[in-house]
Amino acid sequence: MARLLLLVLLLVLIGGICGAAASSSSAFLPAAETMRVSYAGKSEFRTVNRKPLGSCLDPSPYLAISVSTGGAPLPDEAFLNVTVSGILRPDRSHWLAMITPSNSSVLGCPLNGVNYIETGDLASLPLLCHYPVKAQYLTSDPGYLRCMSSACPKRRASGSCKVRTCAATLAFHVVTFRTDVEFVLFSGGFATPCVLKRSGAIPFANPAKPLHGHLSSVDSKATSMKLTWVSGDGKPQQVQYGSGKAAASVATTFTHKDMCSIAVLPSPAKDFGWHDPGYIHSAVMTGLQPSQFYTYRYGSDSVGWSDTIKFRTPPAAGSGELSFVIFGDMGKAPLDPSVEHYIQPGSTSVAKAVAAEMQTGKVDSIFHIGDISYATGFLVEWDFFLHLITPLASQVSYMTAIGNHERDYAGSGSVYPTPDSGGECGVAYESYFPMPAAGKDKPWYSIEQGSVHFIVMSTEHEWSEKSEQYNWMEEDLSSVDRSRTPWVIFIGHRPMYSSSSGILPSVDPNFVASVEPLLLNYKVDLVFFGHVHNYERTCAIYQGNCKGMPKKDAKGVDTYDNSNYTGPVHAIVGAGGFSLDGFPKIGRASWSLSRISEFGYARVHATKTDILVQFVNSNTTAVRDQFRIVKGAR
């Protein structure tokens, strides 16, 4: 345990040093520059919650914050224009935060102090009790420092202006968080903030509105689909689908007590990153047919209904063809100029490109293989992520694998003791994405679609020989009926092969030594991993050696012939949104056949005898790498 705590503290110290260095150099920089220099894409306004905030000296008596709703409650989604007026002297250090819940009173924290003591935080409680959801420097308005928008709140007897004030207007994207929103104006930058003005609480028009419906498969028959959505109301709701069918929902939730923490390192999820998730509803639509289109809506008369949405069931196990999209490490990015806790700059381009791909009608399902939202203990980020993927996940089966940023935390039972989940420890992930898993905190499963048997593991749970997950993997792989599903695709988060290197190694040799023999023994055809933020493809590989090389087909596409199986092909598809990882400029391993550091996803089409994999650049939609695996009909 002592070694574990030492490792955690070392990682936190590294982050703290890098973050402090960024803070000292960028306290008054514009938002974009702040993100550029801040550590690992994490905004420095995280430190606001560890500072004794007070009111600024001599604030202008004319200050006001107005929101473009004109006093009306907020809709489910909006791009708000927030105007700060009455400023006497424009300053680069002025910034505006959007906070939810709105009860961040300077009089003290509304949460019970015991909740903070439990985390090991014995310091004075932060006066800003809730982490700012997003923030912008007022310099986001290009005319602010030049006072291009001015007013005269006080005139002389002659009528000439005695006091001239300046204003800035900023755009904020907001989605329903179920709790009130407040805009707070600060001076002093992110490093030495003090409060200038508060907008007061702004409620949502319907905080109970059912939102963010997303689909997942429950078995390999494709005759049932699970729909999961979020609402501020825990009473049973419904999904209405097909021709007059309906299914009641089961609502679950989680609290800050379910989050992980250790005494020497209060986790964000347990502390100031906490945000009430509302209720997560799930309902199963039954009596469906594979590869068919249906419509549905969800909600209730009391809280409202979603729009009517068209969706498609995946092909059943054993059917002839399957087309799916796969990527990892997506997260989300603001749709406005704000900085947020964690920004994955490529996420919006990937989401848009996959949405366009789906418009062709050729996507049966989506696999998102770890590092889902990057909320990392700041729970409101899940709402932004779910909003981002709703156009995708509401129309086809959206299957997921757990990653380090969903599960890992010291003392939680994860294989790796790094604080990557921010204290979520898989609770939020499993609540929002209920896969057909082995059990609670056993997020491994297999499912068949078309000609493919998918086995989805957790690299964050014990995988060593004779562990529960290892035994499950071996049993599952040994039971595959290759006459029904000739292809076996193995999916996890952390890779077995990667050319990228970093402070912490991307590849765990113990993981490779334990699990790789299963891939060879049971003739796994194709392996997809994420975690490393790029795309890389191998030869048919085992124990670091190429057992088979592809040959060019008539169209010049690399083709692996698995009629004579020699080993699995590995592909890293972790380019879904997080800042990209590069590759070494010298020293290329013989097994690394394609390396691309661009945002994108893999498009896969499988028949009984052929798999075609194409890596697509999400900004240009160009196919940047492609390969086939073939074998004779069985």
XYZ file of C-alpha atoms in Angstrom:
634
model
C 0.000 0.000 0.000
C 2.884 2.364 0.801
C 4.322 1.867 -2.701
C 0.895 2.450 -4.194
C 0.442 5.735 -2.335
C 3.954 6.822 -3.275
C 3.203 6.243 -6.972
C -0.049 8.189 -6.772
C 1.585 11.093 -4.965
C 4.419 11.132 -7.498
C 1.954 11.344 -10.384
C 0.021 14.098 -8.666
C 3.249 15.971 -7.963
C 4.245 15.748 -11.630
C 0.862 17.114 -12.645
C 1.027 19.803 -9.985
C 4.469 20.970 -11.039
C 3.487 21.132 -14.706
C 0.227 22.831 -13.850
C 1.954 25.382 -11.593
C 4.472 26.178 -14.285
C 1.678 26.793 -16.760
C -0.246 28.907 -14.268
C 2.625 31.254 -13.545
C 3.153 31.940 -17.224
C -0.437 32.184 -18.401
C -2.580 33.674 -15.651
C -3.791 36.500 -17.843
C -3.642 34.872 -21.266
C -6.712 34.574 -23.494
C -8.653 31.324 -23.320
C -7.060 29.697 -26.360
C -3.541 30.470 -25.141
C -4.390 29.197 -21.683
C -5.404 25.844 -23.099
C -2.287 25.697 -25.255
C 0.116 26.013 -22.349
C -1.828 24.296 -19.591
C -0.797 20.833 -18.486
C -2.308 17.943 -20.450
C -5.203 20.061 -21.635
C -6.528 20.569 -18.120
C -7.616 24.117 -17.485
C -5.952 25.984 -14.656
C -9.228 27.228 -13.255
C -9.344 23.902 -11.435
C -7.186 25.700 -8.848
C -10.024 28.121 -8.124
C -11.465 25.515 -5.801
C -8.420 25.593 -3.594
C -8.310 29.362 -3.096
C -10.056 31.511 -0.463
C -12.205 33.609 -2.753
C -13.335 37.036 -1.738
C -14.806 40.109 -3.343
C -12.490 42.286 -5.398
C -11.534 45.678 -3.989
C -13.546 48.659 -5.211
C -15.649 46.910 -7.871
C -17.594 49.110 -10.201
C -21.068 49.969 -8.850
C -22.408 49.710 -12.403
C -21.521 46.068 -13.019
C -24.253 43.886 -14.473
C -24.483 40.460 -16.107
C -27.314 39.869 -18.541
C -28.193 36.683 -20.417
C -29.862 36.582 -23.826
C -32.829 34.574 -22.540
C -34.164 37.847 -21.179
C -34.948 36.377 -17.788
C -36.729 33.302 -19.186
C -35.616 29.836 -18.037
C -32.999 28.046 -20.099
C -34.021 25.583 -22.833
C -32.607 22.061 -23.131
C -29.774 23.393 -25.275
C -28.827 26.947 -26.136
C -26.039 29.188 -27.344
C -26.340 32.062 -24.911
C -25.013 35.558 -25.367
C -23.865 36.716 -21.946
C -23.112 40.434 -21.670
C -20.991 41.863 -18.881
C -21.476 45.623 -18.663
C -20.555 48.478 -16.352
C -16.807 47.846 -16.316
C -14.775 50.957 -15.561
C -11.358 49.678 -16.667
C -11.146 46.710 -19.058
C -8.449 44.329 -17.947
C -6.951 41.165 -19.412
C -7.456 39.396 -16.083
C -11.255 39.587 -16.189
C -12.978 36.254 -16.801
C -16.471 34.847 -16.667
C -17.359 31.396 -15.338
C -20.465 29.313 -15.852
C -21.199 27.430 -12.659
C -23.756 24.739 -11.837
C -25.293 24.333 -9.319
C -25.642 28.058 -8.830
C -25.340 28.007 -5.027
C -21.629 28.837 -4.932
C -22.219 31.404 -2.218
C -19.278 33.368 -0.849
C -20.896 32.917 2.566
C -19.739 29.311 2.744
C -20.231 25.901 1.184
C -23.717 24.451 1.325
C -22.329 20.924 1.469
C -21.728 19.357 4.854
C -18.132 19.883 5.938
C -17.923 16.217 6.885
C -17.984 15.362 3.197
C -14.757 17.298 2.757
C -13.110 15.921 5.882
C -13.774 12.393 4.620
C -11.594 13.151 1.610
C -8.676 14.131 3.804
C -9.034 17.821 2.985
C -8.568 19.569 6.345
C -7.890 22.991 4.860
C -10.395 25.820 4.952
C -13.282 24.978 2.691
C -13.166 26.630 -0.731
C -15.691 29.427 -0.916
C -16.462 28.558 -4.514
C -18.005 25.207 -3.776
C -18.683 24.030 -7.296
C -16.180 23.640 -10.064
C -16.759 26.113 -12.922
C -18.222 24.136 -15.804
C -16.546 26.409 -18.327
C -14.966 29.849 -18.462
C -13.815 32.553 -20.849
C -11.637 35.610 -20.515
C -13.566 38.716 -21.479
C -10.953 39.220 -24.161
C -12.898 36.579 -26.105
C -14.841 39.645 -27.186
C -12.274 41.229 -29.556
C -13.485 44.752 -28.842
C -13.370 44.484 -25.060
C -9.959 45.984 -24.279
C -10.637 48.883 -26.677
C -14.050 49.458 -25.064
C -15.802 49.148 -28.406
C -19.089 48.609 -26.578
C -19.583 51.453 -24.110
C -22.289 53.196 -22.126
C -22.654 56.324 -19.981
C -24.393 55.450 -16.712
C -23.678 58.866 -15.136
C -23.790 62.300 -16.742
C -22.866 65.801 -15.659
C -25.454 68.534 -15.338
C -24.379 69.720 -18.765
C -25.324 66.347 -20.198
C -21.787 65.310 -21.007
C -20.667 61.866 -19.911
C -19.088 61.779 -16.456
C -18.623 58.010 -16.168
C -17.986 55.829 -19.178
C -18.241 52.049 -18.814
C -17.318 49.182 -21.095
C -18.986 45.877 -21.934
C -18.145 42.480 -23.387
C -20.468 39.883 -24.902
C -19.472 36.215 -24.810
C -21.116 33.133 -26.327
C -21.712 30.149 -24.038
C -23.065 26.773 -25.116
C -25.239 25.225 -22.423
C -27.109 21.928 -22.153
C -29.473 20.853 -19.412
C -27.571 19.998 -16.230
C -30.839 19.748 -14.218
C -29.495 22.257 -11.648
C -29.564 26.050 -11.921
C -26.774 27.883 -13.724
C -24.975 31.001 -12.529
C -22.506 33.259 -14.329
C -19.789 34.730 -12.110
C -17.398 37.500 -13.120
C -13.868 37.329 -11.723
C -10.820 39.510 -11.779
C -7.248 38.362 -11.159
C -7.147 35.700 -13.844
C -7.254 32.016 -13.012
C -4.267 32.303 -10.686
C -5.502 34.940 -8.177
C -9.268 35.174 -8.676
C -11.634 37.401 -6.766
C -15.359 37.844 -7.335
C -16.638 40.959 -9.078
C -20.268 40.128 -9.861
C -22.786 37.294 -9.907
C -25.710 36.890 -12.277
C -27.945 35.104 -9.815
C -29.502 31.703 -10.416
C -30.887 30.893 -13.846
C -33.076 27.769 -13.895
C -33.737 25.368 -16.736
C -37.238 25.368 -18.152
C -37.576 21.601 -17.713
C -34.834 20.134 -15.489
C -36.588 16.748 -15.591
C -36.594 16.563 -19.417
C -35.604 13.110 -20.730
C -32.423 13.532 -22.792
C -29.427 11.839 -24.390
C -31.059 8.545 -25.374
C -28.503 6.002 -26.560
C -28.848 2.395 -27.698
C -26.947 -0.789 -26.936
C -27.314 -4.451 -27.831
C -28.344 -6.905 -25.122
C -27.551 -10.174 -26.945
C -26.578 -11.636 -30.296
C -30.113 -12.232 -31.577
C -30.667 -8.528 -32.414
C -34.339 -8.886 -31.476
C -33.994 -6.643 -28.410
C -32.310 -3.272 -27.877
C -31.659 -1.365 -24.672
C -32.302 2.379 -24.590
C -30.668 4.457 -21.853
C -31.392 8.130 -21.156
C -30.992 10.811 -18.483
C -33.705 12.728 -16.637
C -34.060 14.871 -13.550
C -37.004 12.706 -12.466
C -36.648 9.217 -10.993
C -40.235 8.084 -11.537
C -40.710 5.349 -14.162
C -40.846 6.561 -17.747
C -41.383 4.751 -21.036
C -39.923 4.084 -24.412
C -42.654 3.884 -27.038
C -41.560 2.140 -30.230
C -42.657 0.287 -33.319
C -46.395 0.050 -33.869
C -47.840 0.816 -30.472
C -45.327 -1.050 -28.291
C -44.014 0.348 -25.012
C -41.549 -0.636 -22.298
C -41.226 0.861 -18.822
C -37.887 2.185 -17.632
C -35.886 1.304 -14.564
C -34.186 4.353 -13.045
C -30.865 4.251 -11.231
C -28.502 6.904 -9.921
C -25.314 7.282 -7.909
C -24.136 9.696 -5.252
C -20.824 11.194 -4.181
C -20.683 8.413 -1.565
C -20.248 5.907 -4.407
C -17.136 7.693 -5.652
C -13.617 6.586 -4.727
C -11.022 8.501 -2.775
C -8.104 7.989 -0.442
C -7.201 10.027 2.606
C -4.060 11.633 1.195
C -5.613 12.483 -2.160
C -9.201 13.773 -2.161
C -10.681 12.803 -5.498
C -12.499 15.383 -7.623
C -15.523 13.063 -7.866
C -15.815 12.937 -4.098
C -15.114 16.626 -3.648
C -15.587 19.738 -5.752
C -15.980 17.898 -9.061
C -19.188 16.284 -7.906
C -22.415 17.081 -9.728
C -25.714 15.287 -9.218
C -26.255 13.013 -12.252
C -30.016 12.990 -11.935
C -31.495 9.631 -12.892
C -30.335 7.221 -15.563
C -33.270 5.378 -17.114
C -33.016 2.144 -19.107
C -35.695 0.184 -20.936
C -35.478 -2.803 -23.262
C -37.337 -2.826 -26.565
C -38.273 -6.408 -27.437
C -39.939 -8.157 -30.357
C -37.668 -6.542 -32.947
C -36.207 -8.047 -36.097
C -32.510 -7.881 -37.049
C -31.311 -5.323 -39.612
C -34.582 -3.425 -39.571
C -35.537 0.210 -39.051
C -37.901 1.292 -36.266
C -38.864 4.515 -34.542
C -39.096 5.362 -30.850
C -39.573 8.154 -28.385
C -38.956 8.171 -24.626
C -40.194 10.063 -21.581
C -43.612 10.501 -19.989
C -46.565 12.849 -20.030
C -45.405 14.420 -16.759
C -41.789 15.244 -17.769
C -42.199 15.453 -21.534
C -41.166 13.326 -24.483
C -38.161 13.184 -26.738
C -38.444 13.690 -30.468
C -39.340 10.612 -32.488
C -36.097 8.950 -33.561
C -35.411 6.383 -36.274
C -33.021 3.563 -35.411
C -31.689 0.374 -36.925
C -31.110 -2.994 -35.284
C -27.788 -4.727 -36.009
C -27.606 -7.938 -38.043
C -28.107 -11.142 -36.078
C -25.279 -13.541 -35.329
C -24.506 -15.716 -38.310
C -25.942 -13.424 -40.954
C -23.845 -12.550 -43.952
C -22.571 -8.992 -43.499
C -21.729 -6.399 -40.863
C -20.532 -2.811 -41.098
C -19.348 -1.011 -37.983
C -17.281 1.964 -36.860
C -14.690 1.721 -34.079
C -12.576 4.295 -32.216
C -11.237 5.037 -28.758
C -10.300 7.995 -26.579
C -12.964 10.415 -27.752
C -14.176 12.734 -24.980
C -15.677 16.069 -25.952
C -14.785 19.673 -26.745
C -16.658 22.930 -26.153
C -18.814 24.237 -28.977
C -17.996 27.781 -27.856
C -14.687 29.611 -27.144
C -14.641 28.443 -23.504
C -12.040 26.461 -21.655
C -13.266 23.422 -19.753
C -11.743 20.931 -17.363
C -10.547 18.556 -20.062
C -10.751 19.191 -23.812
C -10.354 16.557 -26.538
C -9.874 18.714 -29.641
C -10.626 16.069 -32.270
C -13.825 14.776 -30.692
C -16.229 17.060 -32.545
C -14.708 16.287 -35.949
C -14.902 12.549 -35.277
C -18.513 12.802 -34.100
C -19.476 14.816 -37.192
C -17.670 12.472 -39.559
C -19.272 9.373 -38.052
C -22.680 11.077 -38.200
C -22.121 11.696 -41.915
C -21.016 8.075 -42.300
C -24.280 6.962 -40.734
C -26.292 8.964 -43.245
C -25.193 6.453 -45.881
C -27.215 3.793 -44.066
C -24.183 1.489 -43.987
C -23.347 1.626 -40.264
C -24.833 -1.211 -38.234
C -23.127 -0.423 -34.928
C -20.433 1.638 -33.209
C -17.731 0.485 -30.797
C -16.128 3.090 -28.500
C -13.261 1.291 -26.818
C -12.339 3.164 -23.661
C -11.702 6.693 -22.429
C -15.290 7.595 -23.083
C -16.041 11.127 -21.789
C -12.841 12.064 -19.916
C -15.041 13.461 -17.153
C -12.403 12.177 -14.703
C -14.377 13.076 -11.607
C -16.021 16.266 -12.907
C -19.429 14.725 -13.380
C -21.088 17.519 -15.347
C -18.786 16.666 -18.259
C -20.826 13.498 -18.852
C -23.775 15.682 -19.893
C -21.688 17.428 -22.544
C -20.358 14.108 -23.831
C -23.772 12.444 -23.981
C -25.072 15.461 -25.857
C -22.220 15.118 -28.370
C -22.849 11.445 -29.178
C -26.663 11.481 -29.121
C -26.958 11.891 -32.916
C -24.851 8.729 -33.273
C -25.800 6.569 -30.320
C -29.529 7.159 -30.633
C -29.663 5.508 -34.071
C -27.495 2.376 -33.846
C -26.083 0.113 -31.167
C -23.326 2.034 -29.314
C -21.111 -0.542 -27.601
C -18.304 0.444 -25.252
C -15.250 -0.868 -23.429
C -13.946 0.573 -20.183
C -10.687 2.542 -20.119
C -8.299 3.909 -17.528
C -10.111 7.263 -17.388
C -13.315 5.485 -16.408
C -11.926 3.047 -13.837
C -8.448 3.592 -12.377
C -7.981 4.935 -8.881
C -5.749 3.962 -5.977
C -7.221 1.426 -3.578
C -10.209 0.753 -5.820
C -9.242 -2.691 -7.088
C -8.151 -1.570 -10.557
C -4.951 -3.072 -11.939
C -3.304 0.333 -12.237
C -3.303 2.686 -9.199
C -3.074 5.929 -11.159
C -5.811 8.504 -10.365
C -6.992 8.559 -13.989
C -10.730 8.239 -13.291
C -10.739 11.163 -10.862
C -12.498 8.925 -8.343
C -15.314 7.675 -10.607
C -14.023 4.095 -10.418
C -16.300 2.862 -13.175
C -19.516 3.839 -11.387
C -20.509 6.613 -13.781
C -19.433 4.605 -16.830
C -21.448 1.532 -15.913
C -24.469 3.690 -15.060
C -24.481 5.548 -18.372
C -23.416 2.591 -20.532
C -24.977 -0.637 -19.242
C -23.348 -3.274 -21.441
C -24.318 -6.990 -21.371
C -21.490 -7.473 -18.859
C -20.618 -10.331 -16.530
C -21.753 -8.358 -13.473
C -21.296 -5.166 -11.506
C -17.721 -3.930 -11.859
C -17.090 -6.850 -14.225
C -17.382 -4.929 -17.483
C -16.327 -7.656 -19.881
C -18.686 -9.250 -22.380
C -18.965 -10.843 -25.793
C -21.529 -10.308 -28.498
C -22.028 -11.476 -32.054
C -23.180 -9.372 -34.970
C -23.276 -10.677 -38.513
C -20.214 -12.801 -39.247
C -18.225 -11.482 -36.259
C -17.773 -12.685 -32.690
C -16.661 -9.717 -30.570
C -14.959 -10.283 -27.246
C -14.654 -7.084 -25.194
C -12.358 -7.148 -22.159
C -11.310 -4.719 -19.437
C -7.607 -3.950 -19.376
C -8.214 -2.191 -16.040
C -9.462 -5.283 -14.174
C -7.333 -8.279 -13.289
C -6.444 -10.254 -16.420
C -3.610 -12.483 -15.142
C -3.792 -16.233 -15.632
C -6.546 -17.929 -13.631
C -8.163 -14.617 -12.686
C -11.924 -14.407 -13.125
C -11.641 -12.336 -16.290
C -8.916 -14.553 -17.752
C -10.993 -17.672 -17.172
C -13.969 -15.958 -18.781
C -11.933 -14.950 -21.840
C -10.623 -18.470 -22.298
C -14.072 -20.008 -21.925
C -15.619 -17.520 -24.327
C -12.937 -17.932 -26.986
C -13.096 -21.713 -26.771
C -16.857 -21.710 -27.360
C -16.955 -19.682 -30.610
C -18.813 -21.436 -33.411
C -16.716 -20.547 -36.428
C -19.309 -21.946 -38.814
C -21.675 -19.230 -37.607
C -19.216 -16.392 -36.936
C -15.977 -17.124 -38.821
C -14.308 -13.935 -37.547
C -13.170 -13.269 -33.982
C -12.353 -9.671 -33.073
C -10.743 -8.985 -29.695
C -11.280 -5.527 -28.145
C -9.714 -3.776 -25.151
C -8.348 -0.378 -24.200
C -4.608 -0.630 -23.475
C -2.593 -2.017 -26.398
C -0.139 -4.882 -26.668
C 1.930 -3.149 -29.353
C 2.647 0.549 -29.858
C 5.527 2.562 -31.255
C 4.642 5.598 -29.143
C 6.422 6.225 -25.867
C 5.772 8.537 -22.931
C 6.467 9.128 -19.240
C 4.347 6.098 -18.444
C 4.699 3.168 -20.867
C 1.720 2.487 -23.104
C 2.306 -1.263 -23.160
C 2.319 -3.437 -20.050
C 4.548 -6.478 -20.733
C 2.736 -8.454 -18.027
C -0.561 -7.916 -19.829
C 0.990 -9.081 -23.092
C 2.562 -12.145 -21.472
C -0.716 -13.179 -19.840
C -3.285 -12.521 -22.550
C -1.485 -12.696 -25.906
C -1.231 -16.518 -25.876
C -5.034 -16.686 -25.770
C -5.199 -14.704 -29.009
C -2.942 -17.144 -30.822
C -4.344 -20.313 -29.260
C -7.900 -19.466 -30.280
C -6.990 -17.923 -33.637
C -8.232 -14.404 -33.016
C -8.214 -12.671 -36.398
C -8.156 -8.987 -35.510
C -7.422 -6.964 -32.358
C -8.493 -3.371 -31.709
C -7.038 -1.262 -28.902
C -7.026 2.429 -27.983
C -5.220 4.300 -25.161
C -2.483 5.555 -27.486
C -3.841 8.534 -29.390
C -3.049 7.661 -32.977
C -3.513 4.868 -35.519
C -1.064 2.021 -35.955
C -1.315 -1.369 -37.692
C 0.868 -4.435 -37.317
C 1.737 -7.524 -39.283
C 0.210 -10.815 -38.124
C 2.166 -10.796 -34.878
C 3.000 -12.896 -31.837
C 5.581 -12.214 -29.106
C 6.957 -9.256 -31.025
C 7.677 -11.241 -34.184
C 5.916 -11.064 -37.524
C 4.334 -14.443 -38.215
C 2.694 -13.333 -41.426
C 2.925 -10.364 -43.764
C 0.199 -8.985 -46.017
C 0.366 -9.086 -49.798
C -1.075 -6.519 -52.185
C -4.317 -7.535 -53.871
C -5.343 -6.459 -57.367
C -6.314 -3.022 -56.063
C -3.073 -2.575 -54.135
C -4.666 -3.176 -50.716
C -2.624 -4.999 -48.060
C -4.264 -8.411 -47.666
C -3.655 -10.959 -44.913
C -4.630 -14.538 -45.833
C -5.965 -16.263 -42.738
C -6.757 -19.480 -44.580
C -3.355 -20.407 -43.160
C -3.614 -18.636 -39.793
C -0.333 -17.384 -38.332
C -1.391 -14.749 -35.791
C -3.690 -11.796 -35.137
C -3.384 -8.365 -36.719
C -3.385 -5.519 -34.172
C -4.732 -2.020 -34.861
C -4.648 0.937 -32.496
C -7.619 3.241 -33.123
C -7.175 5.724 -30.257
C -7.399 8.803 -32.484
C -11.009 9.578 -31.543
C -10.426 13.009 -30.027
C -7.667 13.356 -27.435
C -4.583 15.341 -28.444
C -2.607 13.156 -30.809
C 0.498 11.129 -29.978
C 3.341 11.231 -32.438
C 5.759 8.518 -33.490
C 9.548 8.285 -33.082
C 11.338 9.727 -36.104
C 14.012 7.048 -35.982
C 13.964 3.357 -35.146
C 10.872 1.706 -36.616
C 9.982 -1.825 -35.524
C 9.531 -4.345 -38.321
C 6.048 -5.219 -37.073
C 4.751 -1.627 -37.452
C 3.329 -1.466 -40.982
C 1.225 1.720 -40.874
C 1.470 4.712 -38.549
C -0.815 7.752 -38.766
C -1.094 10.561 -36.229
C -4.389 12.095 -37.341
C -7.861 12.256 -35.829
C -10.168 9.607 -37.165
C -11.877 6.251 -36.816
C -11.877 2.818 -38.405
C -14.623 1.731 -40.789
C -15.006 -2.060 -40.928
C -17.006 -4.252 -43.292
C -17.142 -7.995 -42.712
C -18.604 -10.803 -44.807
C -18.196 -14.541 -44.240
C -14.881 -14.585 -46.100
C -13.512 -11.037 -46.022
C -12.884 -8.182 -43.572
C -12.032 -4.740 -44.932
C -10.675 -2.180 -42.440
C -10.224 1.469 -43.431
C -8.831 4.227 -41.219
C -10.663 7.454 -42.068
C -9.336 10.951 -41.343
C -12.262 12.714 -39.650
C -11.370 16.159 -41.007
C -10.985 15.216 -44.676
C -12.896 11.850 -44.722
C -9.959 10.495 -46.736
C -9.063 6.819 -46.265
C -5.530 6.982 -44.854
C -4.883 3.252 -44.468
C -6.740 0.118 -45.437
C -6.219 -3.602 -45.226
C -8.113 -6.843 -45.747
C -8.168 -10.192 -43.988
C -9.480 -13.085 -46.062
C -10.123 -16.762 -45.579
C -11.954 -19.496 -47.461
C -15.707 -19.993 -46.944
C -16.524 -22.345 -44.093
